[in-house]
Amino acid sequence: MDTVHIFDTTLRDGEQSPGFSMNVEEKLRLARQLEQLGVDVIEAGFPIASPGDLQAVRGVASEIRGCRVAALARARKQDVDAALEALQPARQPRLHIFLATSDLHLRYKLRITRAEALEAITSMVRYGREGCPEVEFSAEDASRSDVEFLCDAFAAAKDAGATILNIPDTVGYAVPEEYAMLFHRVRERLGDPAGITLSAHCHNDLGLAVANSLAAVRAGARQVECTTNGIGERAGNASLEEIVVALAVRQASFGVRTNVHLEKIYSTSRLLSSITGVAVPPNKAVVGANAFAHEAGIHQDGIIKNPLTYEIISPEAVGVPSRQLVLGKHSGRNALRLELKELGYETSDAELTECYRQVIAVADQTKQVRKRDLLAIVHQVLRKRPAAAAAAVARDTPAAT
Ligand code: KIV
Ligand code: ZN
């Protein structure tokens, strides 16, 4: 089975978005976690951007041994020199050079011709290869580029020594079929040479970053660039956890694997939000607080009988501590019985009915019933029991949260 390599750019594309900046020590902490998570490449920063960025890439390059460390550079000599300097201590360095290929960017941003762009790609990839054994070339704004010129750019990069060719949807403009077609066209034009990996890099402006990345995998991409919690420029980058879990849950359909340890996904997500202070939205797929929470009574009943009824992946598989049955006014008696049992209380039918009545009353006012509300209710209901019977059923009560 083919492996799709995961290129995590949380520390570069993610970090450069507002509210997500990290200092050197924080970047190092996250890099260690990403190494444990099993990503194949950590893009640690853009060294020419600031001395702090150069220092952070250097720090990550010095410490991380279990995966590749990449540094970004524009197709300019001073950028490439800064990236090579930062990568110098890396065991497995990767130089990542980019240049825009859309006419829009060439004409208005870079003010160069297509011929000048090809010349810059050739000379900078060749120069970079002299200082680094592995070079990736990204054609910025690829999805809005003329496809034949895009192929010319990749052919130039490949001939100059790049072995990873990245096709970014820089502004999140592509839709899945169209994005997949780019991969088919580039493969057709380059003839699928051995030793060349095509890579996807998607932004989420239309909410399609993950769908586009998966379409690229079907079309032959064997590296996907993404970020933890989907952070990144504007609406973010493709979310690492969503891609990796989709490829795992639907492995029979995609026929590929990744090297990511799924059970470390949740702790990685939490570490990033604790470092940046930015919370994960509750409805975020895979790592949001509600991703495995079930409030509707029918759903709770189904989950208790067989989790597969309403869950396509177990929370434990991605490292979420334990399934949460949220008690609210849509909850059922079965969920309440289970929750009480987990807290150490066996109730008679009559006691359960009384607890249930009170839970619904609290939920009507507060929407959700917290563990400490539930404990107050059950204690009050059990107080009406004869003392001996109460002692027989109440076990140690865990601390309320
Ligand atoms: O979105 C983009 O085009 C990028 C490149 C630098 C890879 O982030
Ligand atoms: Zn990007």
Short mmCIF file of C-alpha atoms in Angstrom, two decimals, chain A:
data_model
loop_
_atom_site.label_atom_id
_atom_site.label_comp_id
_atom_site.label_asym_id
_atom_site.label_seq_id
_atom_site.Cartn_x
_atom_site.Cartn_y
_atom_site.Cartn_z
CA MET A 1 0.00 0.00 0.00
CA ASP A 2 1.29 3.47 -0.90
CA THR A 3 2.18 5.91 1.87
CA VAL A 4 0.98 9.51 1.74
CA HIS A 5 3.57 11.68 3.46
CA ILE A 6 2.28 14.29 5.85
CA PHE A 7 4.02 17.67 5.63
CA ASP A 8 3.01 19.75 8.62
CA THR A 9 3.28 23.49 8.07
CA THR A 10 1.72 24.65 11.35
CA LEU A 11 4.97 26.36 12.31
CA ARG A 12 5.18 28.25 8.99
CA ASP A 13 1.88 28.73 7.12
CA GLY A 14 -0.10 28.28 10.35
CA GLU A 15 2.07 30.49 12.48
CA GLN A 16 2.04 33.37 9.99
CA SER A 17 -1.73 33.91 10.43
CA PRO A 18 -3.02 36.51 12.91
CA GLY A 19 -3.19 35.36 16.53
CA PHE A 20 -1.03 32.26 16.06
CA SER A 21 2.51 33.56 16.37
CA MET A 22 4.83 31.48 18.56
CA ASN A 23 8.22 32.17 20.09
CA VAL A 24 11.23 29.90 19.61
CA GLU A 25 10.59 27.85 22.73
CA GLU A 26 6.91 27.34 21.83
CA LYS A 27 7.82 26.30 18.30
CA LEU A 28 10.24 23.76 19.72
CA ARG A 29 7.59 22.31 22.03
CA LEU A 30 5.16 21.89 19.17
CA ALA A 31 7.87 20.45 16.89
CA ARG A 32 8.67 17.74 19.47
CA GLN A 33 4.98 16.84 19.62
CA LEU A 34 4.72 16.74 15.80
CA GLU A 35 7.68 14.37 15.70
CA GLN A 36 5.88 12.12 18.20
CA LEU A 37 2.71 12.39 16.14
CA GLY A 38 4.60 10.82 13.24
CA VAL A 39 4.50 13.53 10.58
CA ASP A 40 7.06 13.06 7.82
CA VAL A 41 8.07 16.69 7.40
CA ILE A 42 7.93 19.67 9.75
CA GLU A 43 8.10 23.00 7.97
CA ALA A 44 9.66 25.04 10.75
CA GLY A 45 9.57 28.55 9.27
CA PHE A 46 10.64 31.12 6.71
CA PRO A 47 14.19 32.08 7.81
CA ILE A 48 14.53 35.25 5.70
CA ALA A 49 11.38 36.69 7.36
CA SER A 50 13.08 37.57 10.67
CA PRO A 51 16.07 36.65 12.84
CA GLY A 52 13.59 34.97 15.22
CA ASP A 53 12.28 32.76 12.42
CA LEU A 54 15.82 31.80 11.41
CA GLN A 55 16.63 30.96 15.02
CA ALA A 56 13.44 28.88 15.39
CA VAL A 57 14.18 26.86 12.25
CA ARG A 58 17.73 26.33 13.45
CA GLY A 59 16.47 25.19 16.87
CA VAL A 60 14.02 22.72 15.34
CA ALA A 61 16.68 21.53 12.87
CA SER A 62 19.13 20.91 15.74
CA GLU A 63 16.74 18.91 17.85
CA ILE A 64 14.35 17.00 15.62
CA ARG A 65 15.81 13.73 14.40
CA GLY A 66 12.79 11.56 13.60
CA CYS A 67 11.49 13.45 10.58
CA ARG A 68 12.54 15.91 7.90
CA VAL A 69 12.81 19.60 8.73
CA ALA A 70 11.93 22.07 5.96
CA ALA A 71 12.64 25.78 5.59
CA LEU A 72 10.89 28.06 3.12
CA ALA A 73 12.59 30.41 0.67
CA ARG A 74 11.48 32.56 -2.26
CA ALA A 75 13.39 31.94 -5.48
CA ARG A 76 16.03 34.50 -4.44
CA LYS A 77 19.63 33.94 -3.44
CA GLN A 78 19.41 35.73 -0.06
CA ASP A 79 16.31 33.67 0.89
CA VAL A 80 17.98 30.41 -0.11
CA ASP A 81 21.14 31.35 1.82
CA ALA A 82 19.12 32.12 4.97
CA ALA A 83 17.19 28.83 4.68
CA LEU A 84 20.39 26.84 4.13
CA GLU A 85 22.00 28.49 7.13
CA ALA A 86 18.99 27.68 9.34
CA LEU A 87 18.87 24.07 8.11
CA GLN A 88 22.56 23.49 8.60
CA PRO A 89 22.20 21.36 11.81
CA ALA A 90 19.35 19.23 10.40
CA ARG A 91 19.78 15.48 10.00
CA GLN A 92 17.24 15.37 7.17
CA PRO A 93 16.98 18.91 5.76
CA ARG A 94 14.58 19.98 3.04
CA LEU A 95 14.85 23.29 1.23
CA HIS A 96 11.43 24.54 0.08
CA ILE A 97 11.63 27.09 -2.74
CA PHE A 98 8.56 28.79 -4.14
CA LEU A 99 7.70 31.13 -6.98
CA ALA A 100 4.29 32.16 -8.28
CA THR A 101 3.28 30.86 -11.70
CA SER A 102 -0.08 32.58 -12.34
CA ASP A 103 -0.02 35.49 -14.79
CA LEU A 104 -1.78 37.57 -12.15
CA HIS A 105 1.06 37.14 -9.67
CA LEU A 106 3.80 37.37 -12.31
CA ARG A 107 2.44 40.59 -13.79
CA TYR A 108 1.20 42.49 -10.71
CA LYS A 109 3.17 41.12 -7.77
CA LEU A 110 6.52 40.03 -9.16
CA ARG A 111 6.55 42.14 -12.35
CA ILE A 112 8.45 39.51 -14.29
CA THR A 113 7.75 37.56 -17.49
CA ARG A 114 7.10 33.84 -17.72
CA ALA A 115 10.59 33.37 -19.20
CA GLU A 116 12.14 35.22 -16.25
CA ALA A 117 10.14 33.04 -13.86
CA LEU A 118 11.47 29.86 -15.50
CA GLU A 119 14.99 31.22 -15.30
CA ALA A 120 14.59 32.04 -11.57
CA ILE A 121 13.22 28.57 -10.86
CA THR A 122 16.06 26.83 -12.69
CA SER A 123 18.85 28.89 -11.18
CA MET A 124 17.55 28.89 -7.59
CA VAL A 125 16.63 25.19 -7.48
CA ARG A 126 20.06 24.35 -8.92
CA TYR A 127 21.77 26.66 -6.41
CA GLY A 128 19.71 25.23 -3.53
CA ARG A 129 20.58 21.66 -4.52
CA GLU A 130 24.27 22.48 -4.11
CA GLY A 131 23.63 23.18 -0.42
CA CYS A 132 20.83 20.74 0.39
CA PRO A 133 20.26 17.12 -0.67
CA GLU A 134 16.49 17.55 -0.97
CA VAL A 135 14.67 20.43 -2.64
CA GLU A 136 10.93 20.97 -2.96
CA PHE A 137 9.54 23.45 -5.46
CA SER A 138 6.12 25.07 -5.01
CA ALA A 139 4.33 26.91 -7.80
CA GLU A 140 2.47 29.53 -5.82
CA ASP A 141 -1.09 30.19 -7.06
CA ALA A 142 -0.85 27.01 -9.16
CA SER A 143 -4.62 26.56 -9.29
CA ARG A 144 -5.01 29.89 -11.13
CA SER A 145 -2.03 29.35 -13.42
CA ASP A 146 -2.11 28.41 -17.08
CA VAL A 147 -1.75 24.63 -16.84
CA GLU A 148 0.78 24.36 -19.69
CA PHE A 149 2.99 27.02 -18.13
CA LEU A 150 2.58 25.31 -14.75
CA CYS A 151 3.91 22.12 -16.36
CA ASP A 152 6.83 24.11 -17.86
CA ALA A 153 7.65 25.42 -14.37
CA PHE A 154 7.62 21.93 -12.85
CA ALA A 155 9.70 20.53 -15.71
CA ALA A 156 12.29 23.28 -15.08
CA ALA A 157 12.30 22.59 -11.32
CA LYS A 158 12.65 18.85 -11.86
CA ASP A 159 15.49 19.26 -14.36
CA ALA A 160 17.29 21.55 -11.91
CA GLY A 161 17.10 18.92 -9.16
CA ALA A 162 13.81 19.34 -7.24
CA THR A 163 12.27 16.01 -6.27
CA ILE A 164 9.07 17.22 -4.60
CA LEU A 165 6.72 19.29 -6.77
CA ASN A 166 4.00 21.08 -4.86
CA ILE A 167 0.79 22.32 -6.50
CA PRO A 168 -0.68 24.88 -4.07
CA ASP A 169 -4.23 26.15 -4.16
CA THR A 170 -2.87 29.31 -2.55
CA VAL A 171 -6.14 31.24 -2.43
CA GLY A 172 -8.50 28.33 -1.83
CA TYR A 173 -10.11 28.79 -5.26
CA ALA A 174 -10.10 25.24 -6.59
CA VAL A 175 -12.88 22.66 -6.42
CA PRO A 176 -12.02 18.96 -6.06
CA GLU A 177 -12.45 17.72 -9.67
CA GLU A 178 -10.57 20.68 -11.06
CA TYR A 179 -7.75 20.38 -8.52
CA ALA A 180 -7.43 16.65 -9.27
CA MET A 181 -7.18 17.45 -13.01
CA LEU A 182 -4.06 19.54 -12.33
CA PHE A 183 -2.36 16.50 -10.83
CA HIS A 184 -3.40 14.31 -13.77
CA ARG A 185 -2.12 16.89 -16.26
CA VAL A 186 1.23 17.39 -14.49
CA ARG A 187 1.75 13.63 -14.21
CA GLU A 188 0.90 13.19 -17.89
CA ARG A 189 3.28 15.95 -18.94
CA LEU A 190 6.21 14.84 -16.73
CA GLY A 191 5.60 11.15 -17.44
CA ASP A 192 5.47 10.08 -13.75
CA PRO A 193 9.27 9.94 -13.34
CA ALA A 194 10.66 7.75 -10.56
CA GLY A 195 11.83 9.65 -7.51
CA ILE A 196 9.43 12.58 -8.02
CA THR A 197 6.66 13.18 -5.48
CA LEU A 198 3.66 15.39 -6.23
CA SER A 199 2.32 17.35 -3.30
CA ALA A 200 -0.99 19.05 -2.43
CA HIS A 201 -1.23 22.30 -0.44
CA CYS A 202 -4.74 23.68 0.01
CA HIS A 203 -6.27 26.71 1.67
CA ASN A 204 -9.79 26.77 3.01
CA ASP A 205 -11.34 29.94 1.59
CA LEU A 206 -14.30 27.99 0.18
CA GLY A 207 -14.24 25.37 2.94
CA LEU A 208 -12.82 22.83 0.45
CA ALA A 209 -9.23 22.44 1.63
CA VAL A 210 -9.63 18.90 2.94
CA ALA A 211 -11.86 17.79 0.05
CA ASN A 212 -9.32 19.18 -2.44
CA SER A 213 -6.42 17.48 -0.64
CA LEU A 214 -8.24 14.14 -0.72
CA ALA A 215 -9.05 14.59 -4.40
CA ALA A 216 -5.35 15.21 -4.99
CA VAL A 217 -4.48 11.96 -3.20
CA ARG A 218 -6.86 10.08 -5.50
CA ALA A 219 -5.13 11.80 -8.43
CA GLY A 220 -1.66 10.68 -7.34
CA ALA A 221 -0.41 13.18 -4.72
CA ARG A 222 1.82 11.35 -2.26
CA GLN A 223 2.55 14.30 0.00
CA VAL A 224 -0.13 16.46 1.61
CA GLU A 225 0.69 19.78 3.26
CA CYS A 226 -1.56 20.67 6.15
CA THR A 227 -1.70 22.21 9.62
CA THR A 228 -2.78 21.10 13.06
CA ASN A 229 -6.32 22.34 13.80
CA GLY A 230 -6.37 23.68 10.21
CA ILE A 231 -4.82 27.01 11.24
CA GLY A 232 -3.31 29.19 8.52
CA GLU A 233 -3.66 32.23 6.28
CA ARG A 234 -7.22 33.65 6.11
CA ALA A 235 -9.65 30.71 6.47
CA GLY A 236 -6.76 28.37 7.22
CA ASN A 237 -4.94 25.46 5.62
CA ALA A 238 -6.22 21.92 5.18
CA SER A 239 -6.56 20.34 8.60
CA LEU A 240 -4.05 17.59 9.35
CA GLU A 241 -6.35 15.63 11.65
CA GLU A 242 -9.24 15.64 9.16
CA ILE A 243 -7.07 14.42 6.28
CA VAL A 244 -5.31 11.74 8.27
CA VAL A 245 -8.49 10.42 9.88
CA ALA A 246 -10.36 10.48 6.56
CA LEU A 247 -7.57 8.45 4.94
CA ALA A 248 -7.67 5.99 7.86
CA VAL A 249 -11.45 5.64 8.17
CA ARG A 250 -11.86 5.34 4.38
CA GLN A 251 -8.69 3.36 3.76
CA ALA A 252 -10.53 0.78 1.69
CA SER A 253 -11.61 3.53 -0.65
CA PHE A 254 -8.30 5.47 -0.87
CA GLY A 255 -5.91 2.51 -0.69
CA VAL A 256 -3.17 4.53 1.05
CA ARG A 257 -1.76 4.87 4.56
CA THR A 258 0.07 7.57 6.53
CA ASN A 259 2.75 7.34 9.21
CA VAL A 260 0.71 9.39 11.69
CA HIS A 261 -0.07 7.87 15.10
CA LEU A 262 -3.77 8.63 15.32
CA GLU A 263 -3.88 8.33 19.10
CA LYS A 264 -1.63 11.40 19.41
CA ILE A 265 -3.93 13.65 17.40
CA TYR A 266 -5.97 15.02 20.28
CA SER A 267 -3.00 15.87 22.51
CA THR A 268 -1.31 17.63 19.56
CA SER A 269 -4.41 19.71 18.94
CA ARG A 270 -4.66 20.60 22.64
CA LEU A 271 -0.98 21.53 22.84
CA LEU A 272 -1.35 23.94 19.92
CA SER A 273 -4.38 25.65 21.44
CA SER A 274 -2.73 25.92 24.83
CA ILE A 275 0.39 27.47 23.26
CA THR A 276 -1.51 29.96 21.08
CA GLY A 277 -4.43 30.56 23.44
CA VAL A 278 -6.82 30.02 20.53
CA ALA A 279 -9.57 27.53 21.32
CA VAL A 280 -10.69 24.88 18.84
CA PRO A 281 -14.31 25.53 17.73
CA PRO A 282 -16.59 23.00 19.49
CA ASN A 283 -18.00 21.67 16.21
CA LYS A 284 -14.55 21.15 14.59
CA ALA A 285 -14.28 17.66 13.08
CA VAL A 286 -12.14 15.12 14.97
CA VAL A 287 -10.80 17.41 17.72
CA GLY A 288 -13.71 19.74 18.62
CA ALA A 289 -15.33 19.33 22.05
CA ASN A 290 -18.55 18.14 20.41
CA ALA A 291 -16.93 15.78 17.91
CA PHE A 292 -17.79 12.79 20.09
CA ALA A 293 -20.51 14.28 22.28
CA HIS A 294 -24.03 12.98 21.96
CA GLU A 295 -26.96 14.77 23.48
CA ALA A 296 -30.05 13.60 21.61
CA GLY A 297 -31.69 10.74 23.53
CA ILE A 298 -32.03 8.49 20.47
CA HIS A 299 -28.33 8.96 19.64
CA GLN A 300 -27.26 8.34 23.24
CA ASP A 301 -29.33 5.18 23.36
CA GLY A 302 -27.77 3.98 20.09
CA ILE A 303 -24.22 4.76 21.27
CA ILE A 304 -24.75 2.83 24.49
CA LYS A 305 -26.03 -0.19 22.57
CA ASN A 306 -23.34 -0.03 19.87
CA PRO A 307 -21.05 3.00 19.32
CA LEU A 308 -20.97 2.30 15.57
CA THR A 309 -24.57 3.50 15.34
CA TYR A 310 -23.49 7.13 15.53
CA GLU A 311 -19.67 7.12 15.50
CA ILE A 312 -17.46 6.32 12.52
CA ILE A 313 -14.32 6.42 14.63
CA SER A 314 -13.92 5.86 18.35
CA PRO A 315 -12.79 8.87 20.39
CA GLU A 316 -10.06 6.71 21.96
CA ALA A 317 -8.59 6.03 18.50
CA VAL A 318 -7.65 9.71 18.14
CA GLY A 319 -6.70 10.08 21.80
CA VAL A 320 -9.85 11.78 23.10
CA PRO A 321 -9.95 10.72 26.77
CA SER A 322 -13.45 9.21 26.80
CA ARG A 323 -16.75 9.55 25.05
CA GLN A 324 -18.92 12.33 26.43
CA LEU A 325 -22.62 11.80 26.76
CA VAL A 326 -23.81 15.35 27.35
CA LEU A 327 -26.82 15.42 29.55
CA GLY A 328 -29.32 17.97 28.33
CA LYS A 329 -33.04 18.15 27.86
CA HIS A 330 -32.86 15.87 24.81
CA SER A 331 -31.08 13.14 26.75
CA GLY A 332 -32.67 9.81 27.46
CA ARG A 333 -33.02 7.76 30.63
CA ASN A 334 -30.53 5.17 29.40
CA ALA A 335 -27.81 7.79 29.07
CA LEU A 336 -28.57 9.05 32.55
CA ARG A 337 -28.44 5.53 34.01
CA LEU A 338 -25.04 4.97 32.36
CA GLU A 339 -23.68 8.31 33.52
CA LEU A 340 -24.78 7.58 37.09
CA LYS A 341 -23.24 4.14 36.89
CA GLU A 342 -19.94 5.65 35.76
CA LEU A 343 -20.13 8.00 38.75
CA GLY A 344 -20.64 4.99 41.00
CA TYR A 345 -24.41 5.00 41.56
CA GLU A 346 -26.87 2.19 40.89
CA THR A 347 -30.41 3.51 41.05
CA SER A 348 -33.77 1.83 41.26
CA ASP A 349 -36.25 2.60 38.48
CA ALA A 350 -38.12 5.01 40.74
CA GLU A 351 -34.91 6.80 41.75
CA LEU A 352 -33.82 7.04 38.13
CA THR A 353 -37.20 8.54 37.22
CA GLU A 354 -36.81 11.16 39.94
CA CYS A 355 -33.22 11.97 38.90
CA TYR A 356 -34.35 12.20 35.29
CA ARG A 357 -37.16 14.62 36.17
CA GLN A 358 -34.69 16.88 37.98
CA VAL A 359 -32.06 16.64 35.22
CA ILE A 360 -34.62 17.79 32.64
CA ALA A 361 -35.64 20.66 34.91
CA VAL A 362 -32.02 21.82 35.25
CA ALA A 363 -31.37 21.35 31.51
CA ASP A 364 -34.40 23.50 30.70
CA GLN A 365 -32.75 26.37 32.51
CA THR A 366 -29.06 25.83 31.83
CA LYS A 367 -29.04 23.82 28.54
CA GLN A 368 -26.49 21.31 29.86
CA VAL A 369 -26.17 19.47 33.12
CA ARG A 370 -22.69 19.51 34.60
CA LYS A 371 -21.29 16.63 36.58
CA ARG A 372 -21.58 18.53 39.83
CA ASP A 373 -25.29 19.26 39.15
CA LEU A 374 -25.82 15.58 38.55
CA LEU A 375 -24.05 14.68 41.78
CA ALA A 376 -26.22 17.13 43.73
CA ILE A 377 -29.35 15.62 42.19
CA VAL A 378 -28.40 12.01 42.81
CA HIS A 379 -27.32 12.73 46.40
CA GLN A 380 -30.58 14.43 47.11
CA VAL A 381 -32.62 11.58 45.59
CA LEU A 382 -30.63 8.90 47.42
CA ARG A 383 -30.97 10.73 50.72
CA LYS A 384 -34.59 9.55 50.76
CA ARG A 385 -33.42 5.95 50.79
CA PRO A 386 -33.18 3.85 53.94
CA ALA A 387 -29.55 4.31 55.20
CA ALA A 388 -28.47 0.68 54.77
CA ALA A 389 -29.62 0.51 51.15
CA ALA A 390 -27.89 3.79 50.29
CA ALA A 391 -24.60 2.62 51.76
CA ALA A 392 -24.80 -0.59 49.77
CA VAL A 393 -25.04 1.14 46.41
CA ALA A 394 -23.00 4.32 46.73
CA ARG A 395 -19.37 3.71 45.91
CA ASP A 396 -16.51 6.21 45.95
CA THR A 397 -17.61 9.36 44.22
CA PRO A 398 -15.07 10.92 41.84
CA ALA A 399 -14.35 14.63 42.09
CA ALA A 400 -16.94 16.77 40.33
CA THR A 401 -15.85 18.80 37.32
#
